CSV table of C-alpha atoms in Angstrom, one decimal:
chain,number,residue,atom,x,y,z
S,15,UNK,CA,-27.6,61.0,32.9
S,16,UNK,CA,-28.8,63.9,31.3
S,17,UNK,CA,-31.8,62.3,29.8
S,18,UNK,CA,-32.5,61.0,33.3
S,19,UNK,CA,-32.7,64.2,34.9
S,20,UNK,CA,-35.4,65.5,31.8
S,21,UNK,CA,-37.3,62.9,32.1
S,22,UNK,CA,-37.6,63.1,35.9
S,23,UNK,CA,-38.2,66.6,35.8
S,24,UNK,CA,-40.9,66.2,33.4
S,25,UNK,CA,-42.7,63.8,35.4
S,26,UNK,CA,-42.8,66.3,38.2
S,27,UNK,CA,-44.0,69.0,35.8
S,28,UNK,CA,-46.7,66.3,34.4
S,29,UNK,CA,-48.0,65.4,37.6
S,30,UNK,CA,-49.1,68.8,38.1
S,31,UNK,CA,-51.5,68.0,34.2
S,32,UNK,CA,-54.5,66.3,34.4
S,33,UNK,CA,-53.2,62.5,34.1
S,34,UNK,CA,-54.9,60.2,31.9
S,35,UNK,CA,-54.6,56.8,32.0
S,36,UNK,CA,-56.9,55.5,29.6
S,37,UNK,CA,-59.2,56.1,27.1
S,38,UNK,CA,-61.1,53.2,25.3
S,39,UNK,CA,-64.2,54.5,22.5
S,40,UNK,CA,-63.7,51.0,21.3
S,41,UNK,CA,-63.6,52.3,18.0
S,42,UNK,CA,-60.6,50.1,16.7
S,43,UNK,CA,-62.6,47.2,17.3
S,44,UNK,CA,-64.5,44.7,15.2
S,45,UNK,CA,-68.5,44.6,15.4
S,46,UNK,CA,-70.8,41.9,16.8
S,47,UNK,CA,-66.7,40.1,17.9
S,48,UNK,CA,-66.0,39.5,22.1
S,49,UNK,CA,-64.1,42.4,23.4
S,50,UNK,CA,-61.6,40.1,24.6
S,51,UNK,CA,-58.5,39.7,22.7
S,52,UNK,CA,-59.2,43.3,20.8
S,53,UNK,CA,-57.3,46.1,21.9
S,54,UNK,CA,-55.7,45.6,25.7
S,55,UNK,CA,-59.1,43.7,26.6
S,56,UNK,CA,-58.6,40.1,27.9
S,57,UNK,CA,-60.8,37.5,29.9
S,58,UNK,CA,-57.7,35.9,31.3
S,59,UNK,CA,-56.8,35.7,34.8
S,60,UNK,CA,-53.1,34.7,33.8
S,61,UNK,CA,-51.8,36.3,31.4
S,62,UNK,CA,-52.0,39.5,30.9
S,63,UNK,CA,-53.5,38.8,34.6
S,64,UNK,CA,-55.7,41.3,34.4
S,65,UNK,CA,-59.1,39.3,33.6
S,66,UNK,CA,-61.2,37.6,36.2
S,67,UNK,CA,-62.1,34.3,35.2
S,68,UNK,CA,-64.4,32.4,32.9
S,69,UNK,CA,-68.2,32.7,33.2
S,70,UNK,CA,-70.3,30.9,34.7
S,71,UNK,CA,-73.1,28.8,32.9
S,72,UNK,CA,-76.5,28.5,33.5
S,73,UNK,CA,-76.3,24.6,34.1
S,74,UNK,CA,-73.5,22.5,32.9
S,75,UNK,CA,-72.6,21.7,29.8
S,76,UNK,CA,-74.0,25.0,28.2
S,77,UNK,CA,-71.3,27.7,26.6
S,78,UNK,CA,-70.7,31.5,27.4
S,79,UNK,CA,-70.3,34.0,25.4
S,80,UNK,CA,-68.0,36.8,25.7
S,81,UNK,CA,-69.3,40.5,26.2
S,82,UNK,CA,-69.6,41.7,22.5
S,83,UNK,CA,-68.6,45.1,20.7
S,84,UNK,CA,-71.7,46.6,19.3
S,85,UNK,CA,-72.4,49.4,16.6
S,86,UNK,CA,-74.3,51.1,19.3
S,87,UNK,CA,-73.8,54.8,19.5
S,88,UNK,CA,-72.9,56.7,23.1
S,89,UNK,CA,-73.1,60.1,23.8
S,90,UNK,CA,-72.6,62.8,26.8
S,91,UNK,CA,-72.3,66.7,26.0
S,92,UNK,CA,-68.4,67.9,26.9
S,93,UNK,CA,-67.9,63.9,27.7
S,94,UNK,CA,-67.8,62.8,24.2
S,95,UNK,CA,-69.4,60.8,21.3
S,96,UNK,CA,-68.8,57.7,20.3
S,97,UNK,CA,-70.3,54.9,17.1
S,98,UNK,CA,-69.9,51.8,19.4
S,99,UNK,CA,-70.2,50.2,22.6
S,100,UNK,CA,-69.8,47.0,24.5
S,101,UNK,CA,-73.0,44.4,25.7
S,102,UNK,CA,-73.8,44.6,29.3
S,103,UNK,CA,-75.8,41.6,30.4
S,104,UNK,CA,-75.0,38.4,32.6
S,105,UNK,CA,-73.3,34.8,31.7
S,106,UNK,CA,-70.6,36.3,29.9
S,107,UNK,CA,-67.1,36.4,30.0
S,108,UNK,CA,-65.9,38.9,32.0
S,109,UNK,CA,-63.3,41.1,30.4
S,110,UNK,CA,-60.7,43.7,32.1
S,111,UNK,CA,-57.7,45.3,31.2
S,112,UNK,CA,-55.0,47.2,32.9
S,113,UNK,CA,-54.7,50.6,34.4
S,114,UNK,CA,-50.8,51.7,34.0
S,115,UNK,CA,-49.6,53.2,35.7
S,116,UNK,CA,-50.7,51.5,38.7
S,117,UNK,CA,-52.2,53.7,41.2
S,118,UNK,CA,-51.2,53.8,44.8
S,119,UNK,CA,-52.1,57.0,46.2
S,120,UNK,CA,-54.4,60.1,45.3
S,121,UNK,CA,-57.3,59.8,43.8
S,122,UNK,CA,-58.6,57.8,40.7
S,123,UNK,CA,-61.6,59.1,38.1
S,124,UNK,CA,-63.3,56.7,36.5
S,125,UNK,CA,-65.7,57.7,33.6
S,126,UNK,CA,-68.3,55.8,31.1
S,127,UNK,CA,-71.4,56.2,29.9
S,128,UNK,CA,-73.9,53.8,30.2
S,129,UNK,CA,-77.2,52.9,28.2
S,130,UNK,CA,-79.2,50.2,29.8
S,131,UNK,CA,-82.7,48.6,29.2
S,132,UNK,CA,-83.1,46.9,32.6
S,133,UNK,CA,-81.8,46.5,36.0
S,134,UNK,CA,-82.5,43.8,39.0
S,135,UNK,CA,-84.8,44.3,41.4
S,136,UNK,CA,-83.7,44.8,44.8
S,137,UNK,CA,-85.4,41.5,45.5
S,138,UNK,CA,-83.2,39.9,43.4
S,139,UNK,CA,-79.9,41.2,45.1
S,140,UNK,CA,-78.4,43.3,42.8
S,141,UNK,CA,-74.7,42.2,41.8
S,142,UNK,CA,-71.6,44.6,40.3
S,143,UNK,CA,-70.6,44.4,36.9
S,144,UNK,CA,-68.3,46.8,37.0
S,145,UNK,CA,-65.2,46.5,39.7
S,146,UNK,CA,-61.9,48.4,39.9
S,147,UNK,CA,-59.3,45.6,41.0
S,148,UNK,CA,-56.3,45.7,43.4
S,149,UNK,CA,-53.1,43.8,42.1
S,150,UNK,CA,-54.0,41.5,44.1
S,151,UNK,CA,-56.6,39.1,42.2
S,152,UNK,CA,-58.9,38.5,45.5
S,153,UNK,CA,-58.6,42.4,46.3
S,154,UNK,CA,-61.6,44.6,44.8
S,155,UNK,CA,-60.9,48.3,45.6
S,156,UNK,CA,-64.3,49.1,44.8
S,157,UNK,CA,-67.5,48.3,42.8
S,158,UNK,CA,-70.8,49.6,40.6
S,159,UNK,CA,-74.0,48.4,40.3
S,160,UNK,CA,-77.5,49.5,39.5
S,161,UNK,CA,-81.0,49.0,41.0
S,162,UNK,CA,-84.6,49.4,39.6
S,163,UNK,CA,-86.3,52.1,40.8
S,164,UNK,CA,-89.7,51.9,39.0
S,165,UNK,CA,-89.9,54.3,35.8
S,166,UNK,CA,-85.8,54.2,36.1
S,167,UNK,CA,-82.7,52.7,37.8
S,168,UNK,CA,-79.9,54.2,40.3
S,169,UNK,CA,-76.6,53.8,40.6
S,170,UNK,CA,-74.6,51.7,43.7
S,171,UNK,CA,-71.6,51.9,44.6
S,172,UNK,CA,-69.2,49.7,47.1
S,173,UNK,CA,-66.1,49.8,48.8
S,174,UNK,CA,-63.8,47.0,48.8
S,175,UNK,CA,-65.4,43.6,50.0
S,176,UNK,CA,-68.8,42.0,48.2
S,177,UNK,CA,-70.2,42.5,51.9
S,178,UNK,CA,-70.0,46.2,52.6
S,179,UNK,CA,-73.0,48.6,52.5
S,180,UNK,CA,-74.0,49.6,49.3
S,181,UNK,CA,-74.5,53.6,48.7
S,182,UNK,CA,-77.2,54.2,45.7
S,183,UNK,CA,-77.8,57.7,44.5
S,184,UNK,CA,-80.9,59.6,44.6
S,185,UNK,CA,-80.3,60.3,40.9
S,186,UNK,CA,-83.2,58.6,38.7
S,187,UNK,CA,-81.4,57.7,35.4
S,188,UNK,CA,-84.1,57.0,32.5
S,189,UNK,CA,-83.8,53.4,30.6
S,190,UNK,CA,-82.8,53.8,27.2
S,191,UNK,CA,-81.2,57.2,27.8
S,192,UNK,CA,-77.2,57.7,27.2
S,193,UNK,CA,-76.1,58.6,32.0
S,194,UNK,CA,-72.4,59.8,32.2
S,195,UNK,CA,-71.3,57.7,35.5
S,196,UNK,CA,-67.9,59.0,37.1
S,197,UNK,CA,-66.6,57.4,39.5
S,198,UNK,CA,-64.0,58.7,42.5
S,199,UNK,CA,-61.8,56.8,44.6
S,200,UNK,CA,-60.2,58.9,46.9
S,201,UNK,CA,-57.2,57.4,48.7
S,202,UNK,CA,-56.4,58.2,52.5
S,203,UNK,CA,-54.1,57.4,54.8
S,204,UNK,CA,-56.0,54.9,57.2
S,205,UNK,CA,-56.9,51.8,57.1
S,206,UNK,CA,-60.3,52.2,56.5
S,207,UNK,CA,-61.1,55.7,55.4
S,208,UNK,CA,-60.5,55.5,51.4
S,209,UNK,CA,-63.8,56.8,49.8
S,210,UNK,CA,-65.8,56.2,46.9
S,211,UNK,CA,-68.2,58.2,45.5
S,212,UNK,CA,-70.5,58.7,41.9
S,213,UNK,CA,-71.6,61.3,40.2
S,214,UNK,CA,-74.4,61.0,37.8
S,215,UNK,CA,-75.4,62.8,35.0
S,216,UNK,CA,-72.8,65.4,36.1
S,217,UNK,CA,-72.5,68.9,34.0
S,218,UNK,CA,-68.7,67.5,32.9
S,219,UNK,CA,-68.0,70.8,31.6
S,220,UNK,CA,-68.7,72.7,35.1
S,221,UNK,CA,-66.1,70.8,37.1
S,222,UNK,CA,-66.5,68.2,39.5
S,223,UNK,CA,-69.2,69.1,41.5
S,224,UNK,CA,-69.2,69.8,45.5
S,225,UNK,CA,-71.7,67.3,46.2
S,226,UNK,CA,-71.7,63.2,44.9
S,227,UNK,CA,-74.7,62.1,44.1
S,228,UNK,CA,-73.7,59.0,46.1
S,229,UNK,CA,-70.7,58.5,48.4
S,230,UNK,CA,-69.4,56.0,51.2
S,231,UNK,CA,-66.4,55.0,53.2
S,232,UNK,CA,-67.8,51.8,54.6
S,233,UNK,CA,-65.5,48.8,55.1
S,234,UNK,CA,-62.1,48.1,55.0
S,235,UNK,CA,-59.7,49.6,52.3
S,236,UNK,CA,-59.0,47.0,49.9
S,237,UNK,CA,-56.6,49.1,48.1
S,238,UNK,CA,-52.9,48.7,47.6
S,239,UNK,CA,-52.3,49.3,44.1
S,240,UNK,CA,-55.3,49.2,41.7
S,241,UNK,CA,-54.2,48.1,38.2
S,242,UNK,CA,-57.3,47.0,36.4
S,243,UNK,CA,-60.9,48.1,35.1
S,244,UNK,CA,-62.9,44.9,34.8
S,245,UNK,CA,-66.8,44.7,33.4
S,246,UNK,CA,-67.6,41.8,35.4
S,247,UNK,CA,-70.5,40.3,33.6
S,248,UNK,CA,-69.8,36.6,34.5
S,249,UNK,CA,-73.0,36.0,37.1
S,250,UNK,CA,-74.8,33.3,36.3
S,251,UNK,CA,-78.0,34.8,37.8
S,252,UNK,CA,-79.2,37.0,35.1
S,253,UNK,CA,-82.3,38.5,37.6
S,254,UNK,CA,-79.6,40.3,39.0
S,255,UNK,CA,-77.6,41.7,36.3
S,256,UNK,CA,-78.5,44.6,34.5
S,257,UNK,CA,-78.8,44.7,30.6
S,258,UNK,CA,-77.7,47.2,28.0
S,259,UNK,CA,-74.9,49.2,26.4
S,260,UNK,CA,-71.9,50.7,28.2
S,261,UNK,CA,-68.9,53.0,26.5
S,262,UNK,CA,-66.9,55.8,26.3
S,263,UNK,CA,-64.6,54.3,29.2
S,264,UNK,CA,-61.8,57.1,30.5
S,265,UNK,CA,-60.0,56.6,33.7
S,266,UNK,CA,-57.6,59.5,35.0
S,267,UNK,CA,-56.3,61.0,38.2
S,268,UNK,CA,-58.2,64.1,37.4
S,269,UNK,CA,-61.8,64.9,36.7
S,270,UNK,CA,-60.7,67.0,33.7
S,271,UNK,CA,-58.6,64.3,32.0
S,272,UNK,CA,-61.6,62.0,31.5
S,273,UNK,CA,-62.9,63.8,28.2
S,274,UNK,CA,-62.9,62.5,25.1
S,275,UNK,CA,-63.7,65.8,23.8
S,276,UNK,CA,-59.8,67.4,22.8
S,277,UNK,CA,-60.4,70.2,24.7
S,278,UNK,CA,-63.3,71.9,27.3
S,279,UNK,CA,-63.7,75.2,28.3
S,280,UNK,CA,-63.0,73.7,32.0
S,281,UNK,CA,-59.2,72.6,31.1
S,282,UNK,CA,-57.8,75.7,30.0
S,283,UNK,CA,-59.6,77.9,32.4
S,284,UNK,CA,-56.5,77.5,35.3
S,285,UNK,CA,-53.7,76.9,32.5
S,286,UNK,CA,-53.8,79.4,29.3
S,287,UNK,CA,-52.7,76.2,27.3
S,288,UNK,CA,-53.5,72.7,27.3
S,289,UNK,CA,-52.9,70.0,24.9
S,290,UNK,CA,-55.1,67.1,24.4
S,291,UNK,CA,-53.5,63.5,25.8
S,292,UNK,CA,-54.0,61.8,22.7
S,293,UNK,CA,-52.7,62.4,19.4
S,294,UNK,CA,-55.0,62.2,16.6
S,295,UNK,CA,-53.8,61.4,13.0
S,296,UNK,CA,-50.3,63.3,14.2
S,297,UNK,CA,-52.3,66.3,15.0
S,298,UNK,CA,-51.6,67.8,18.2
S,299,UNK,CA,-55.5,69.3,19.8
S,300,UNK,CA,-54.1,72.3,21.6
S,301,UNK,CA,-56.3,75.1,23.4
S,302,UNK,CA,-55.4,78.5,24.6
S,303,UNK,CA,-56.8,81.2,26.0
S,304,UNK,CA,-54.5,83.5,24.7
S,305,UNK,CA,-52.2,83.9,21.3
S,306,UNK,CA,-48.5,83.0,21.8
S,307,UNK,CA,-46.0,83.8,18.4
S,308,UNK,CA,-42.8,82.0,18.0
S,309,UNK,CA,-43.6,79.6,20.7
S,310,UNK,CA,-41.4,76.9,21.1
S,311,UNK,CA,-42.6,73.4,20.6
S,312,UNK,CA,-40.4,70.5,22.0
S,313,UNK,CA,-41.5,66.8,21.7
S,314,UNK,CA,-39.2,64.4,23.5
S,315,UNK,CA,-39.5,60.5,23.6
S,316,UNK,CA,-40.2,58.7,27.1
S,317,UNK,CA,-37.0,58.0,27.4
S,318,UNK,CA,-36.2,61.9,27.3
S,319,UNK,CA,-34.8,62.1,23.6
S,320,UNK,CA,-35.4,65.3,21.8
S,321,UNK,CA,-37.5,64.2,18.8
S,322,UNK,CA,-38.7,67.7,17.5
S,323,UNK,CA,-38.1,71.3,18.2
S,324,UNK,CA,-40.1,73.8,16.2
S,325,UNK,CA,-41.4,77.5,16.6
S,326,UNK,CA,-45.3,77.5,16.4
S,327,UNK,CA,-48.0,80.3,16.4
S,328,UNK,CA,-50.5,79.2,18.7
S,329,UNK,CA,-53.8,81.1,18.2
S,330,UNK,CA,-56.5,81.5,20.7
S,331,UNK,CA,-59.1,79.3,21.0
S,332,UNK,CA,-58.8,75.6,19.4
S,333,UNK,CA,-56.6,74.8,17.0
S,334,UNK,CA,-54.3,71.7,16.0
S,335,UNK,CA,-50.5,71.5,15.1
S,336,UNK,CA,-49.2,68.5,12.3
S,337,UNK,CA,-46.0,67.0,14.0
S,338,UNK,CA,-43.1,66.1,12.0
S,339,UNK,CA,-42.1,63.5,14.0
S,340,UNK,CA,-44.0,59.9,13.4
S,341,UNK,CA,-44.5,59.4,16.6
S,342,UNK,CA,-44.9,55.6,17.0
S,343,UNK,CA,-47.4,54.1,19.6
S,344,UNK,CA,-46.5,55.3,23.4
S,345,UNK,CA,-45.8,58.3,25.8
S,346,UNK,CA,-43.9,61.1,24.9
S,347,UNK,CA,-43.9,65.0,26.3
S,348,UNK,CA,-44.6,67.9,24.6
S,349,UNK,CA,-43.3,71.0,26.0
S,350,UNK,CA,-44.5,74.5,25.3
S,351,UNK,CA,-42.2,77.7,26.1
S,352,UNK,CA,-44.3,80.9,25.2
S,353,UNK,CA,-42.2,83.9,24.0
S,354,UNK,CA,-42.3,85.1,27.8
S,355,UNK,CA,-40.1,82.1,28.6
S,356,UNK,CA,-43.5,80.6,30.6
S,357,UNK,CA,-43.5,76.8,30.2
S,358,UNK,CA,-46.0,74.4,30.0
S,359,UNK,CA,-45.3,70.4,30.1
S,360,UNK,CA,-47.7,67.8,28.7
S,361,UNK,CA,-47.8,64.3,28.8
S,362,UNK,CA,-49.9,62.6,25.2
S,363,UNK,CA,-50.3,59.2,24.4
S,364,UNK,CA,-49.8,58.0,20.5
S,365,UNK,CA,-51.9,55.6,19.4
């Protein structure tokens, strides 16, 4: 009972952390192999349920391929850096994977940075290849796409249903250049009043900004709970796909979570400490703004078992702390106590 009531209590102090959800560099992945079936990526509808159905081919008879990984580097200052990427192009398999844990309220960041070559004409009806999916198959919460413009592209975006208004930004993103595109969903208490909005090229590092560079509330909210991220690249009409390189995906319920980076100037500036929400080799990334001696470090399993308890000296600035727990794959909490008795709760993921 006691574990019950620490865990619970640490979820409430979590919630108040930026909450990341997922993080995908595709780094662990094999080169020139389809996404699907590496990692959590799948292009089935069944099971895990969270693809969203085979592609379509150009006439009958002819094979798809599935979206590939690609030794293509990505990167966005404050954002992060990464040696690979996935294809974006049409008459592929599309390929999703799951958002957990599901969301059903607040709002959702979603975060990637894109390198294309090309995008549809407005002509040719521009289609999404990128859609954040209900858990209901049918449901789409909302959508991305992009549109030439001439010497560049913009960015669409599209709430719920294939036939709602489309919102483009004014942003003019250059082909062959590496655009951070974040997505916000925001969720509201109507029916139809959820909102979705982009930001383009964004200083990450600055905070979100007051003003999208797109935003839009038309149509009906298609949003109960939204459990997956899917590139949709299964169109069959490749005038009105885009093509290109897309990485770095990051989805979180806060703008700051999103980063790669361990830690940005912007997510320590309200907390004095913040550790990073993944561990990396069984190094804990921590930041503060201040130095804290004897601080007590605590690492507890999801399940709210104690796994480590050790004194630290935390310096200013970054630095990193070696666990001595081998944390297998999963959630866990860290919790900080400086010498005043201040607490700070974390939630990391090992991977």
């Amino acid at each position: 009972m006691k574990k019950i009531l620490l865990l619970l209590l640490l979820f409430a102090f979590c919630d108040t952390e930026a909450q990341l959800l997922f993080q995908d560099d595709f780094s662990p992945y094999t080169v020139d192999q389809e996404l699907s079936g590496q990692g959590p990526w799948s292009n089935s509808p069944i099971a895990p349920n969270v693809g969203i159905g085979a592609c379509l081919p150009l006439s009958a008879g002819q094979p798809c391929s599935g979206a590939k990984v690609v030794a293509q580097p990505l990167s966005y200052l404050n954002y992060g850096t990464a040696s690979k990427s996935i294809v974006i192009a049409s008459v592929q398999d599309g390929v999703a994977r799951a958002i957990n844990p599901v969301v059903t309220n607040g709002d959702l960041y979603v975060g990637m940075v894109l390198k294309l070559s090309s995008a549809p004409l407005s002509s040719a009806s521009p289609v999404d290849f990128l859609r954040i999916i209900n858990s209901d198959p049918t449901q789409v919460a909302f959508r991305m796409l992009v549109v030439d413009a001439g010497f560049g592209y913009n960015i669409g975006i599209r709430k719920g249903a294939s036939a709602n208004a489309t919102a483009y930004s004014s942003n003019l993103c250059n082909y062959g250049d590496d655009v951070l595109v974040i997505l916000k969903y925001s969720n509201l208490d109507g029916a139809n009043d959820d909102v979705v909005s982009v930001f383009v090229n964004p200083d990450y590092n600055s905070g979100e900004p007051l003003t999208p560079s797109a935003t839009t509330a038309a149509g009906f909210d298609q949003n109960g709970a939204i459990d997956r991220l899917a590139f949709r690249l299964n169109y069959n009409v490749a005038a009105s796909m885009p093509t290109g390189y897309a990485g770095l995906v990051s989805v979180s319920t806060t703008w700051e979570g999103l980063s790669f980076d361990p830690l940005s100037v912007n997510q320590f500036e309200a907390n004095p400490i913040k550790v990073s929400s993944f561990l990396d080799r069984g190094m804990l990334q921590i930041s503060s703004a201040n130095t804290s001696t004897n601080a007590q470090l605590k690492v507890y399993s999801a399940t709210g078992s104690l796994l480590e308890n050790t004194i630290q000296t935390i310096p200013s600035g970054h630095s990193q702390i070696a666990l001595q727990s081998k944390l297998e794959t999963g959630l866990y909490f860290i919790q900080i106590t400086e010498e005043t008795g201040k607490k700070h709760l974390f939630k990391i993921i090992s991977k």
